[in-house]
XYZ file of C-alpha atoms in Angstrom:
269
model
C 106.322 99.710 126.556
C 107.188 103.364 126.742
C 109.544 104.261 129.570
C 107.396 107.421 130.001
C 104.521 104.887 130.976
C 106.176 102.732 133.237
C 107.939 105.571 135.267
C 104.519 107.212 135.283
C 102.553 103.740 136.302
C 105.465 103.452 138.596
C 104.782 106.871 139.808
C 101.368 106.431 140.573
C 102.077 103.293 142.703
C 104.407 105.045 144.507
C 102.116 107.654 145.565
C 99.453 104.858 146.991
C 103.170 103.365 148.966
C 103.500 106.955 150.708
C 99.872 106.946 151.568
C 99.883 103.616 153.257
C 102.963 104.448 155.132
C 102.177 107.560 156.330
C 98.553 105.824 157.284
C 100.560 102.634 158.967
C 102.207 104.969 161.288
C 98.891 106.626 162.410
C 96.443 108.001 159.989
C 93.307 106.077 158.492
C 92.523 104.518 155.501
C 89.778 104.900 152.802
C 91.126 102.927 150.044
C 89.010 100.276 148.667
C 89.802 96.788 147.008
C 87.340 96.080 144.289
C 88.733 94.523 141.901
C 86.615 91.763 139.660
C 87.051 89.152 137.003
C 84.825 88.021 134.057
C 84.208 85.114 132.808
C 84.009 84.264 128.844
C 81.705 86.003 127.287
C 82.562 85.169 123.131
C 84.182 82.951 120.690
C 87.414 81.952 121.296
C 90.619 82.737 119.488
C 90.521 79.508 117.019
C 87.268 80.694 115.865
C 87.037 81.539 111.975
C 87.578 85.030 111.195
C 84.594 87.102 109.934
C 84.337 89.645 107.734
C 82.059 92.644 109.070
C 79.360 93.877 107.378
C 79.279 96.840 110.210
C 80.028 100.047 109.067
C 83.206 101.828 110.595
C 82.507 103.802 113.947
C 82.902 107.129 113.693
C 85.555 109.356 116.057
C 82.521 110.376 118.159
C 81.310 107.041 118.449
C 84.107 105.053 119.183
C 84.663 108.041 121.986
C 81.491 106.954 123.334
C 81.809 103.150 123.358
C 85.173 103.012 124.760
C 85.793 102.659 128.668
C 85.119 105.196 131.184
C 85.673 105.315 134.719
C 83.148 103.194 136.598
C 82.643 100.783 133.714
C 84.825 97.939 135.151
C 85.315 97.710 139.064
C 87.944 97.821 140.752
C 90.382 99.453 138.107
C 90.154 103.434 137.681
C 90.215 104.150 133.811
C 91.327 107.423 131.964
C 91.550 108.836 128.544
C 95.451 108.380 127.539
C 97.340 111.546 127.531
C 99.907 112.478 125.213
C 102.276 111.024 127.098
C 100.975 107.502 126.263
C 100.547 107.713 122.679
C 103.108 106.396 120.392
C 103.116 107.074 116.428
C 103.462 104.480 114.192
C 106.529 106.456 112.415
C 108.182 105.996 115.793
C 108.311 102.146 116.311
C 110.414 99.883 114.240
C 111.354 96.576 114.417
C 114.857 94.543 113.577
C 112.514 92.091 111.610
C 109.639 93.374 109.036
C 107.494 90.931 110.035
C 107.444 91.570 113.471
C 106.737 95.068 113.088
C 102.568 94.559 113.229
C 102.954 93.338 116.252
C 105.334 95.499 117.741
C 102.811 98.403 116.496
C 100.367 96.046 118.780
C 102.023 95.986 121.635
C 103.000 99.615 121.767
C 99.223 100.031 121.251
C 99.850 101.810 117.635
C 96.804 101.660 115.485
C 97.306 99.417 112.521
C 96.930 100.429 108.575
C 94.088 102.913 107.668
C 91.875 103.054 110.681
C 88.785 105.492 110.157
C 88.974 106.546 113.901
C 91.040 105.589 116.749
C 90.896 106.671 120.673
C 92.872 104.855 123.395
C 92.349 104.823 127.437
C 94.302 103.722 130.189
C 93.115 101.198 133.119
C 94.947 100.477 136.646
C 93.704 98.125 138.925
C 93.212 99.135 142.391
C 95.871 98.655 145.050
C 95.043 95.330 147.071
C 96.931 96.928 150.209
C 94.967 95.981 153.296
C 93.443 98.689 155.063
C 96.088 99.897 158.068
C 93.622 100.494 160.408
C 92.830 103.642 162.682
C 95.126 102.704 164.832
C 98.549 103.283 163.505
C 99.743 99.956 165.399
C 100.933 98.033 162.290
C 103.833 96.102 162.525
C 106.939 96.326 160.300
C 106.142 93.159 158.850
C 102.393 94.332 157.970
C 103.919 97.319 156.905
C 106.604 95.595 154.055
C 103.368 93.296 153.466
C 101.383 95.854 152.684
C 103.841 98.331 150.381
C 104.741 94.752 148.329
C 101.018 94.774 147.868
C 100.688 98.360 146.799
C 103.141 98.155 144.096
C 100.965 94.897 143.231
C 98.895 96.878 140.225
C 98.078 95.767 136.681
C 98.414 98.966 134.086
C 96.673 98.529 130.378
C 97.044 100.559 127.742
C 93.995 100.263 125.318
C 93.954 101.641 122.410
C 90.570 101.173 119.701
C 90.921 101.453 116.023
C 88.006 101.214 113.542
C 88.331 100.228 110.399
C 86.018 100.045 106.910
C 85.109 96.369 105.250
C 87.191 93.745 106.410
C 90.096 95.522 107.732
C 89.747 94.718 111.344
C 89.753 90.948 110.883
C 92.628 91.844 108.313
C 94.586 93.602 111.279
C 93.959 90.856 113.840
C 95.091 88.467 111.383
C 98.485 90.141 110.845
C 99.330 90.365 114.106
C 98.688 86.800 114.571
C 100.470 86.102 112.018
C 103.628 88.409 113.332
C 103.638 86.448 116.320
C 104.158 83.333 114.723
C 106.887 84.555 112.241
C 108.720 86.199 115.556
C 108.193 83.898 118.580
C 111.533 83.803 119.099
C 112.118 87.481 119.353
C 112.968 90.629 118.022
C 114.296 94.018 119.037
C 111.712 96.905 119.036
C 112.919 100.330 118.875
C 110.752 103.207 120.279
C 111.300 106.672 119.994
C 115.296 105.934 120.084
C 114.933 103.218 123.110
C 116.209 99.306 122.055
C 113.970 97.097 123.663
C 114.108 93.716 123.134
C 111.046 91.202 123.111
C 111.736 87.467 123.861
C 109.451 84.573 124.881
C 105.891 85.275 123.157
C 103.722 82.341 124.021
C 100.281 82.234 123.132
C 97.952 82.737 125.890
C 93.873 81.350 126.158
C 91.654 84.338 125.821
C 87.700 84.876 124.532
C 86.275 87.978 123.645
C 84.429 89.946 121.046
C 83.804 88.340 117.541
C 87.297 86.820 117.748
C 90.756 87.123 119.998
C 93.936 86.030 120.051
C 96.254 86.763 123.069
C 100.103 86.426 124.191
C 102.775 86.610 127.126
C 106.059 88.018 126.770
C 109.287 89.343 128.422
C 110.558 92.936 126.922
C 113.877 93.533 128.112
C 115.346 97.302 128.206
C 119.024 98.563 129.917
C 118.703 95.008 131.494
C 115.781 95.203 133.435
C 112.878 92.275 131.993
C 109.533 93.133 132.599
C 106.760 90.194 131.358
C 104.146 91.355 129.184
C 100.781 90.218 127.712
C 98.733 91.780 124.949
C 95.469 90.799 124.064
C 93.728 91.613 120.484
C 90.312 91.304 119.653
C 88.118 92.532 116.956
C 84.168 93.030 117.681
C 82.544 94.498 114.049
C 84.492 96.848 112.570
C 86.853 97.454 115.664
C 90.423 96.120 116.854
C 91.085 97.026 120.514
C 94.533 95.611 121.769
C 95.323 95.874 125.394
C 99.139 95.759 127.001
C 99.449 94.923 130.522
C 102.270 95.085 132.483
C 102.662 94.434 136.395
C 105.613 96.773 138.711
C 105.211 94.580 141.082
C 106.424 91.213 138.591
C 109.297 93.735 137.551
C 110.840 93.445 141.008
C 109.177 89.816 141.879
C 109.578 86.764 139.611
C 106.892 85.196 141.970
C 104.551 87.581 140.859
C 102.258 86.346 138.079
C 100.928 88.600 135.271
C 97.676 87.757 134.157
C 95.377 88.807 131.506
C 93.039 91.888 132.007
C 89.694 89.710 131.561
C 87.771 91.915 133.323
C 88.950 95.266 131.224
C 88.440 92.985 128.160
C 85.036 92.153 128.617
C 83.851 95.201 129.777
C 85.160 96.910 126.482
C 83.893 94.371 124.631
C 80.407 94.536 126.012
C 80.321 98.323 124.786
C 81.382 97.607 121.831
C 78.573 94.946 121.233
């Protein structure tokens, strides 16, 4: 993942740490824990790809079925800025064949897409509420700044495509992943970073999806990854999640953004 993104994910969970301090040691609280998970709501990932007859969504409509804030609780969702977006011409990969999924995982549309839009999702802190009373102890308080750091960020991006050219893209990033389980280096706009580990992962959703976890290594921090693909019609949407929290915590497990995936799913239905 771009460093921009994880110093600005990073950032973000930061802020919520301050908050919660300054709250511990006798402000109040508002913050809210919401967050949800879905259960399967498609065909899973062994299922036979399909070739859609669906036309290709336009630019406006693929801005219109992609997530918006309030569409999946607990996680506040945003259009990606600038700062998120990575061109194809700026990933490359030590091995060809990995380089359609390293385009996946760096959420860089694949081929020829007609349209493509991407969106960013962070799931709520599950800090406990300090209270009114500014009494917390230094053992609630390290409790609850380990918990506020405790946030899943996804970078979706959407990428619609004409005849069969989304089930084409999903299958040559499954493919990738085969042909480079046991790793490759990924270079991003001049940054080495090395991916190691990918195991396939059990996911549903949309027509058909595939879905895998994964350690990226960069200056010799490891962060574990997952990335989930999955094509509904004429549209490939990968997600890539990544945790702070597992960065500093091998204890803490990753998992896969369900709800995020099913909600974007259901819109694009």
């Amino acid at each position: 993942m771009r460093a921009a993104l994880v110093r600005r994910s990073a950032l973000a969970a930061s802020v919520a740490s301050l908050v919660l301090l300054a709250t511990a040691c006798g402000g109040s609280s508002d913050d809210s824990d919401g967050t949800s998970k879905a259960g399967d709501t498609s065909k899973s990932a062994s299922a036979e790809p399909a070739q859609s007859d669906v036309e290709a969504l336009t630019a406006a409509e693929l801005e219109k079925v992609a997530l918006a804030e309030g569409d999946v609780a607990g996680h506040k969702i945003a259009k990606a800025g600038a700062e998120d977006i990575t061109k194809a011409a700026d990933v490359t990969s030590d091995k060809a064949e990995c380089l359609p999924f390293a385009h996946a995982l760096f959420a860089v549309p694949q081929g020829k897409p007609v349209a493509s839009t991407a969106r960013t999702a962070m799931t709520e802190s599950k800090a406990p509420d300090a209270g009114t009373s500014g009494d917390m102890t230094d053992e609630d308080i390290d409790a609850a700044l380990d918990a506020s750091m405790d946030v899943n960020f996804s970078l979706i991006d959407l990428a619609s495509y004409e005849g069969g050219g989304a089930a084409d893209v999903l299958a040559a990033v499954r493919k990738a992943a085969a042909a480079c389980a046991s790793g490759f280096t990924a270079t991003v706009q001049g940054d080495a970073q090395k991916v190691s580990g990918i195991t396939e992962a059990k996911v549903s959703g949309g027509e058909e999806a595939v879905a895998w976890a994964m350690l990226s290594e960069q200056d010799g921090t490891k962060m574990p990854f997952n990335l989930v693909v999955a094509r509904q019609g004429s549209t490939v949407t990968t997600f890539t999640t990544y945790n702070m929290a597992a960065i500093m915590d091998p204890d803490v497990k990753l998992e896969l953004p369900t709800a995020v995936v099913d909600a974007q799913v259901k819109k694009l239905s």
